[in-house]
């Protein structure tokens, strides 16, 4: 396997030094995510499409994190105006929780950042730079999710744009970069999103000899199953037990640190494939499409900002959010279809299951968390900014039921708000527990900072998998994925009882036999060379309820990986596999049960 | 019923009436006190000649009768249920009277004279047990709903007893929390009868045979479930006839039902200034789901009256950021509204309020529109 990150480390180190600071004669832009040393700050690229950039997050669970620092070269000495792009993530009548300061060389600047309720350039006043070379540090004051996107110095008092689109253009201009990535790389098959679906897809295609790029925006593979989110894999293996056993997890409780061992297993297994080129910490940000065919996908490194254009004849959208399809103009669905649209009503749960009139409600996102009992006493600070959400609810940990969704928030556009809402629920509920007797030794062990999503965009394929396919056990000639798991759909508790916290959900289960997902649900109906696998496959809201779990989505990944190899061999498009090469494809799928890797 | 038992039941009823303040005089069938009910009527009611006969999955035929008030207006349904409660090996007969609203929703239960509800080892239900059963039956989404009977108990430890509810292993924790202690099978059996089978029969009966007669009764009901049932049954095209009743329902309903009614409300009503001003007037009672729905619905309303925007403006400080953005976009698409003194003052005050979290957003908005 060629891990680009490893091979190009030297080059990157040089690049980081270059990119950390973008200077012109009059100004200097420093991207926080490219700081040389991050200290306790974490790179958070989840919301790039909404707020414009990866940023640094002080995720200290209530204890200020270690400073992040970098060295910069100012174009010249003298006086500069200073701006920091940040946000007060919980505006209200309290001191903002995510506060931090800057230290330049050894001087702590007095201005405290994290005050404005939206992402904006907060003005830091005038600073005098006496030496061109300076060390800049981020000094976290709270440990409660302070965030810094970038720091900007300018001789003129002219703040950078705040509108995201204008800001993106401005960034390119300041960095003197062209609009398109400078470098293009060519593959046979590009998989975007390294969850279980993406990993399985890369393996299947690689085993058939394709040169595969696996683009993933995190440092570890596995998506929701990774140690960063820690959901265990459920479902059955179908035809692909051999591949999926390389990627799955044991059945530990969600949130368990046992997930680290599974990360290692997953990486060890996938790194054995020499023809899978893994791009960790690379986030795709566009799909260049002509005449309904994707020509290339653009991606940027979430730390260095370096950009690449990935060319290939076939692409797989395994991002969960259907990003590649969205950028390419693929048809997609979001929200709950009306009960009549696919005839999915179930009187047992009525409106909660499938509404009479369609709406934009979907299953929500979760942030899992854990506590432990230490040998020592631990204080937990007051968190007045969390109580509006937590109320009097007290808890020592959060499992899958900690879920947030409503008609006010969109699971993609408002993902940062959703994550932050869950932070308030978690810190507030934990503060409430700490007020109870015999909790002095209780301490937060881990709070994820990634939004664990269940449902967002679903790309539309030639077949839309619905509740009826599951309950009627519909048989298909292109039966490549199978599942036995109940159709399980969630609703927010406060929909039924307004007094319940808004961050808890309940599940509704419909028991079924073994149902089949056809291949035709795994490629786009209108983008000719786009496959999709994972929770963004072609399904109705209720249809997604059963097969959204990760062994099933892994089966989808493997199925499209093999399909890509058939496409590649015959130089045809995904739909042709169903129409012209189904026999060959199904034989290849069937063979997987007994297939021994050469 | 023995006198002692009767007095006990009377006492329990009194206790429960105090616990459930909505309960008014329990006047069901003369001397039989209603054990618990969430929303009882103080009207005199009697059995009508309408009876539904229904054979359940066990082959038992249930008689469900419609009760009417003095003016012959249907009030509720009731049935004396006699059903076997069985474990793997033992069965016991359970007798109970159940009341349903006209929409087939559980309303309350009562005991049958001489046939008390019993649990393990023939112990009679006590006051807390009655309440627990009522709580269970009131919960439409109880976890019992999706449990199979075989999954009520942890299979390992088995303890033996003379009566049904004790014959198996320890009750699983979440089942224990919602069922009557020592009467798990009874709780389970009655829950499923009340909610799945009989409730469905009543719904069907009302839809097929009574709906046209109950127009007024259901649309103006004090019971929100009956109103919701009515809105579910009639086509959206008839909604405009019931503007007042729909507004009232929106005020009364749970977030789920409120959202349902608002989604079904046709575009023509959202274009009606009277209606949207009314809804804006109750904006404070709206939850996040329905408020967001209302605001986004207004995006397609051709002309939003300034009064509607002002009423919403009064609640602006509790808006989420998305709601605020939508609200400001509504003002933007109604430029004349900015000439409206009250609305302008609301915005200016919000901008000036240093305690208001989004004052800078309002400030930027006003600056752009000055
Ligand atoms: C709290 C919770 C509990 C759950 N419980 C279970 C359970 O017990 N068992 C189970 O199997 N499933 C469970 N699920 C469901 C399951 O985890 C999800 O449906 C999962 O998303 C399916 O896997 P996936 O591969 O489609 O997506 P993901 O696991 O989300 O993987 C997609 C990956 O793509 C990456 N990505 C996204 N956009 C880009 C981009 N532009 N460029 C590069 N990379 C990108 C993301 O970082 C992500 O890691 C649960 C989900 C949640 C949230």
Tab-separated table of N, CA and C and ligand atoms in Angstrom, chain A residues 46 49 192-199 215-218 220-226 228-229 231-235 251 254 279 282-285 299 317-324 327 364-368 399-403 450-455 485 490 533-536 544 547-554, ligand 1:
chain	number	residue	atom	x	y	z
A	46	UNK	N	-15.064	18.953	10.184
A	46	UNK	CA	-16.410	18.441	9.884
A	46	UNK	C	-17.314	19.449	9.182
A	49	UNK	N	-17.761	22.717	4.743
A	49	UNK	CA	-18.701	23.161	3.705
A	49	UNK	C	-19.642	24.244	4.221
A	192	UNK	N	-14.721	7.827	-1.901
A	192	UNK	CA	-14.655	8.953	-0.963
A	192	UNK	C	-15.431	8.578	0.294
A	193	UNK	N	-14.747	8.683	1.438
A	193	UNK	CA	-15.344	8.325	2.724
A	193	UNK	C	-14.829	6.974	3.182
A	194	UNK	N	-14.094	6.962	4.271
A	194	UNK	CA	-13.464	5.723	4.745
A	194	UNK	C	-14.177	5.115	5.931
A	195	UNK	N	-15.519	5.145	5.916
A	195	UNK	CA	-16.277	4.359	6.899
A	195	UNK	C	-16.201	2.899	6.494
A	196	UNK	N	-16.992	2.045	7.119
A	196	UNK	CA	-16.931	0.620	6.791
A	196	UNK	C	-17.305	0.408	5.322
A	197	UNK	N	-18.281	1.158	4.817
A	197	UNK	CA	-18.684	1.012	3.418
A	197	UNK	C	-17.519	1.348	2.483
A	198	UNK	N	-16.872	2.477	2.728
A	198	UNK	CA	-15.771	2.925	1.864
A	198	UNK	C	-14.599	1.956	1.912
A	199	UNK	N	-14.262	1.495	3.107
A	199	UNK	CA	-13.126	0.571	3.242
A	199	UNK	C	-13.412	-0.730	2.498
A	215	UNK	N	-10.256	8.251	-0.157
A	215	UNK	CA	-10.102	9.601	0.406
A	215	UNK	C	-10.951	9.702	1.668
A	216	UNK	N	-10.305	10.041	2.764
A	216	UNK	CA	-11.028	10.046	4.035
A	216	UNK	C	-10.595	11.268	4.844
A	217	UNK	N	-11.550	11.944	5.432
A	217	UNK	CA	-11.211	13.227	6.064
A	217	UNK	C	-10.759	13.099	7.515
A	218	UNK	N	-10.549	11.895	7.985
A	218	UNK	CA	-10.115	11.699	9.365
A	218	UNK	C	-8.733	11.042	9.398
A	220	UNK	N	-8.106	8.370	11.128
A	220	UNK	CA	-8.309	6.914	11.203
A	220	UNK	C	-9.511	6.503	10.363
A	221	UNK	N	-9.429	5.270	9.855
A	221	UNK	CA	-10.528	4.731	9.051
A	221	UNK	C	-11.627	4.182	9.960
A	222	UNK	N	-12.791	3.973	9.383
A	222	UNK	CA	-13.849	3.294	10.152
A	222	UNK	C	-15.112	4.121	10.323
A	223	UNK	N	-15.035	5.430	10.120
A	223	UNK	CA	-16.246	6.265	10.239
A	223	UNK	C	-16.877	6.103	11.610
A	224	UNK	N	-18.148	5.817	11.639
A	224	UNK	CA	-18.838	5.698	12.930
A	224	UNK	C	-18.286	4.542	13.770
A	225	UNK	N	-17.625	3.578	13.121
A	225	UNK	CA	-17.084	2.445	13.884
A	225	UNK	C	-15.694	2.753	14.446
A	226	UNK	N	-15.114	3.888	14.064
A	226	UNK	CA	-13.745	4.179	14.492
A	226	UNK	C	-13.718	4.561	15.966
A	228	UNK	N	-12.951	7.200	17.083
A	228	UNK	CA	-13.352	8.596	17.252
A	228	UNK	C	-14.853	8.721	17.529
A	229	UNK	N	-15.628	7.739	17.096
A	229	UNK	CA	-17.084	7.779	17.327
A	229	UNK	C	-17.538	6.564	18.141
A	231	UNK	N	-19.018	3.353	17.562
A	231	UNK	CA	-20.244	2.566	17.449
A	231	UNK	C	-19.824	1.162	17.001
A	232	UNK	N	-20.368	0.136	17.625
A	232	UNK	CA	-19.995	-1.219	17.190
A	232	UNK	C	-20.775	-1.595	15.928
A	233	UNK	N	-20.209	-2.507	15.155
A	233	UNK	CA	-20.866	-2.871	13.887
A	233	UNK	C	-21.961	-3.905	14.126
A	234	UNK	N	-23.086	-3.679	13.504
A	234	UNK	CA	-24.227	-4.606	13.578
A	234	UNK	C	-24.591	-5.056	12.167
A	235	UNK	N	-25.408	-6.115	12.110
A	235	UNK	CA	-25.883	-6.596	10.816
A	235	UNK	C	-25.268	-7.949	10.503
A	251	UNK	N	-18.738	-6.902	19.651
A	251	UNK	CA	-20.010	-6.311	20.094
A	251	UNK	C	-19.845	-5.696	21.489
A	254	UNK	N	-21.466	0.626	22.799
A	254	UNK	CA	-21.084	1.827	22.049
A	254	UNK	C	-20.332	2.772	22.988
A	279	UNK	N	-5.699	8.178	1.451
A	279	UNK	CA	-5.467	9.611	1.683
A	279	UNK	C	-6.176	9.990	2.982
A	282	UNK	N	-7.736	13.886	4.206
A	282	UNK	CA	-8.075	14.585	2.966
A	282	UNK	C	-9.585	14.644	2.856
A	283	UNK	N	-10.080	15.831	2.630
A	283	UNK	CA	-11.529	15.970	2.533
A	283	UNK	C	-11.911	16.398	1.117
A	284	UNK	N	-12.781	15.617	0.487
A	284	UNK	CA	-13.257	15.984	-0.850
A	284	UNK	C	-14.108	17.243	-0.739
A	285	UNK	N	-14.017	18.113	-1.752
A	285	UNK	CA	-14.792	19.353	-1.681
A	285	UNK	C	-15.463	19.737	-2.993
A	299	UNK	N	-10.017	17.457	-3.693
A	299	UNK	CA	-9.942	17.282	-2.243
A	299	UNK	C	-8.820	18.136	-1.691
A	317	UNK	N	-19.476	7.141	-3.768
A	317	UNK	CA	-19.793	8.083	-2.696
A	317	UNK	C	-20.097	7.277	-1.438
A	318	UNK	N	-19.138	7.255	-0.530
A	318	UNK	CA	-19.320	6.542	0.745
A	318	UNK	C	-19.191	7.544	1.882
A	319	UNK	N	-19.565	8.790	1.622
A	319	UNK	CA	-19.393	9.853	2.615
A	319	UNK	C	-20.515	9.862	3.643
A	320	UNK	N	-21.512	9.048	3.474
A	320	UNK	CA	-22.656	9.086	4.391
A	320	UNK	C	-23.584	10.236	4.047
A	321	UNK	N	-23.032	11.386	3.775
A	321	UNK	CA	-23.836	12.574	3.478
A	321	UNK	C	-24.102	12.752	1.985
A	322	UNK	N	-23.652	11.822	1.180
A	322	UNK	CA	-23.903	11.907	-0.265
A	322	UNK	C	-23.276	13.135	-0.899
A	323	UNK	N	-22.097	13.507	-0.423
A	323	UNK	CA	-21.482	14.755	-0.915
A	323	UNK	C	-21.136	14.709	-2.398
A	324	UNK	N	-20.561	13.569	-2.821
A	324	UNK	CA	-20.086	13.515	-4.212
A	324	UNK	C	-21.294	13.629	-5.146
A	327	UNK	N	-22.579	17.253	-5.179
A	327	UNK	CA	-21.785	18.169	-6.018
A	327	UNK	C	-21.943	17.864	-7.504
A	364	UNK	N	-31.725	11.463	13.999
A	364	UNK	CA	-30.772	12.491	14.397
A	364	UNK	C	-29.338	11.993	14.515
A	365	UNK	N	-28.481	12.915	14.930
A	365	UNK	CA	-27.067	12.611	15.126
A	365	UNK	C	-26.788	12.491	16.624
A	366	UNK	N	-25.726	11.763	16.933
A	366	UNK	CA	-25.381	11.523	18.333
A	366	UNK	C	-23.947	11.942	18.619
A	367	UNK	N	-23.702	12.271	19.875
A	367	UNK	CA	-22.338	12.428	20.359
A	367	UNK	C	-22.242	11.508	21.572
A	368	UNK	N	-21.452	10.456	21.456
A	368	UNK	CA	-21.363	9.481	22.556
A	368	UNK	C	-20.384	9.992	23.608
A	399	UNK	N	-25.456	6.924	25.428
A	399	UNK	CA	-25.476	5.858	24.424
A	399	UNK	C	-26.235	6.362	23.196
A	400	UNK	N	-26.708	5.416	22.397
A	400	UNK	CA	-27.318	5.806	21.127
A	400	UNK	C	-28.516	6.726	21.273
A	401	UNK	N	-29.231	6.621	22.448
A	401	UNK	CA	-30.455	7.435	22.599
A	401	UNK	C	-30.158	8.927	22.680
A	402	UNK	N	-28.900	9.276	22.904
A	402	UNK	CA	-28.548	10.705	22.922
A	402	UNK	C	-28.488	11.181	21.482
A	403	UNK	N	-29.565	11.673	21.043
A	403	UNK	CA	-29.728	11.922	19.607
A	403	UNK	C	-30.469	13.245	19.428
A	450	UNK	N	-16.967	14.398	17.328
A	450	UNK	CA	-17.497	14.188	15.976
A	450	UNK	C	-18.990	13.887	16.059
A	451	UNK	N	-19.698	14.411	15.092
A	451	UNK	CA	-21.127	14.137	15.028
A	451	UNK	C	-21.310	12.746	14.423
A	452	UNK	N	-21.876	11.837	15.185
A	452	UNK	CA	-22.168	10.504	14.637
A	452	UNK	C	-23.529	10.566	13.975
A	453	UNK	N	-23.522	10.465	12.645
A	453	UNK	CA	-24.811	10.671	11.939
A	453	UNK	C	-25.478	9.349	11.594
A	454	UNK	N	-26.785	9.426	11.484
A	454	UNK	CA	-27.586	8.265	11.073
A	454	UNK	C	-28.210	8.443	9.703
A	455	UNK	N	-28.565	9.661	9.403
A	455	UNK	CA	-29.347	9.857	8.181
A	455	UNK	C	-29.186	11.280	7.680
A	485	UNK	N	-31.801	-7.654	10.022
A	485	UNK	CA	-32.051	-6.754	11.135
A	485	UNK	C	-33.407	-6.072	10.990
A	490	UNK	N	-36.097	5.991	14.394
A	490	UNK	CA	-36.155	6.706	15.676
A	490	UNK	C	-37.042	7.946	15.591
A	533	UNK	N	-22.494	3.761	-1.581
A	533	UNK	CA	-22.619	2.682	-0.604
A	533	UNK	C	-22.570	3.336	0.764
A	534	UNK	N	-23.310	2.742	1.700
A	534	UNK	CA	-23.375	3.352	3.023
A	534	UNK	C	-24.744	3.939	3.219
A	535	UNK	N	-24.871	4.795	4.242
A	535	UNK	CA	-26.224	5.270	4.546
A	535	UNK	C	-26.762	6.250	3.503
A	536	UNK	N	-25.925	6.630	2.534
A	536	UNK	CA	-26.441	7.487	1.459
A	536	UNK	C	-26.869	6.665	0.247
A	544	UNK	N	-34.260	3.017	4.863
A	544	UNK	CA	-32.924	3.123	5.455
A	544	UNK	C	-32.875	2.501	6.854
A	547	UNK	N	-31.119	-1.299	6.966
A	547	UNK	CA	-29.767	-1.505	6.441
A	547	UNK	C	-28.773	-0.387	6.709
A	548	UNK	N	-29.078	0.547	7.601
A	548	UNK	CA	-28.091	1.609	7.818
A	548	UNK	C	-26.945	1.153	8.712
A	549	UNK	N	-27.047	-0.043	9.271
A	549	UNK	CA	-25.967	-0.485	10.167
A	549	UNK	C	-24.754	-0.926	9.363
A	550	UNK	N	-23.622	-1.010	10.058
A	550	UNK	CA	-22.374	-0.936	9.304
A	550	UNK	C	-21.922	-2.225	8.630
A	551	UNK	N	-22.432	-3.383	9.065
A	551	UNK	CA	-22.088	-4.566	8.267
A	551	UNK	C	-22.896	-4.561	6.974
A	552	UNK	N	-24.106	-4.062	7.050
A	552	UNK	CA	-24.918	-3.965	5.829
A	552	UNK	C	-24.317	-2.911	4.899
A	553	UNK	N	-23.949	-1.769	5.467
A	553	UNK	CA	-23.359	-0.747	4.584
A	553	UNK	C	-22.013	-1.252	4.055
A	554	UNK	N	-21.324	-2.069	4.858
A	554	UNK	CA	-20.080	-2.689	4.394
A	554	UNK	C	-20.355	-3.617	3.220
C	1	LIG	C1	-25.051	6.801	17.930
C	1	LIG	C2	-25.210	5.868	16.791
C	1	LIG	C3	-25.449	4.529	17.058
C	1	LIG	C4	-25.530	3.631	16.031
C	1	LIG	N1	-25.642	2.313	16.327
C	1	LIG	C5	-25.217	1.425	15.405
C	1	LIG	C6	-24.828	0.124	15.793
C	1	LIG	O1	-24.945	-0.249	16.952
C	1	LIG	N2	-24.317	-0.689	14.829
C	1	LIG	C7	-24.196	-0.291	13.522
C	1	LIG	O2	-23.684	-1.050	12.709
C	1	LIG	N3	-24.598	0.933	13.134
C	1	LIG	C8	-25.065	1.807	14.037
C	1	LIG	N4	-25.367	3.106	13.685
C	1	LIG	C9	-25.529	3.478	12.256
C	1	LIG	C10	-24.226	3.578	11.458
C	1	LIG	O3	-23.140	3.874	12.282
C	1	LIG	C11	-24.343	4.653	10.369
C	1	LIG	O4	-25.454	4.451	9.580
C	1	LIG	C12	-23.081	4.732	9.513
C	1	LIG	O5	-23.023	6.042	9.040
C	1	LIG	C13	-23.028	3.827	8.322
C	1	LIG	O6	-21.719	3.754	7.815
C	1	LIG	P1	-21.180	4.535	6.524
C	1	LIG	O7	-19.940	3.869	6.100
C	1	LIG	O8	-22.259	4.731	5.552
C	1	LIG	O9	-20.869	6.025	7.029
C	1	LIG	P2	-19.846	6.597	8.086
C	1	LIG	O10	-19.500	5.623	9.115
C	1	LIG	O11	-20.425	7.888	8.547
C	1	LIG	O12	-18.551	6.884	7.216
C	1	LIG	C14	-18.457	7.923	6.262
C	1	LIG	C15	-17.108	8.603	6.449
C	1	LIG	O13	-16.902	9.496	5.380
C	1	LIG	C16	-16.185	10.597	5.844
C	1	LIG	N5	-16.477	11.726	4.962
C	1	LIG	C17	-17.630	12.430	4.892
C	1	LIG	N6	-17.546	13.402	3.978
C	1	LIG	C18	-16.300	13.308	3.444
C	1	LIG	C19	-15.617	14.048	2.447
C	1	LIG	N7	-16.212	15.079	1.835
C	1	LIG	N8	-14.355	13.688	2.143
C	1	LIG	C20	-13.757	12.652	2.780
C	1	LIG	N9	-14.351	11.924	3.741
C	1	LIG	C21	-15.617	12.244	4.061
C	1	LIG	C22	-16.712	10.838	7.234
C	1	LIG	O14	-15.759	11.448	8.070
C	1	LIG	C23	-17.059	9.438	7.713
C	1	LIG	O15	-16.078	8.935	8.561
C	1	LIG	C24	-25.401	4.071	14.682
C	1	LIG	C25	-25.235	5.418	14.403
C	1	LIG	C26	-25.128	6.316	15.446
C	1	LIG	C27	-24.899	7.748	15.135
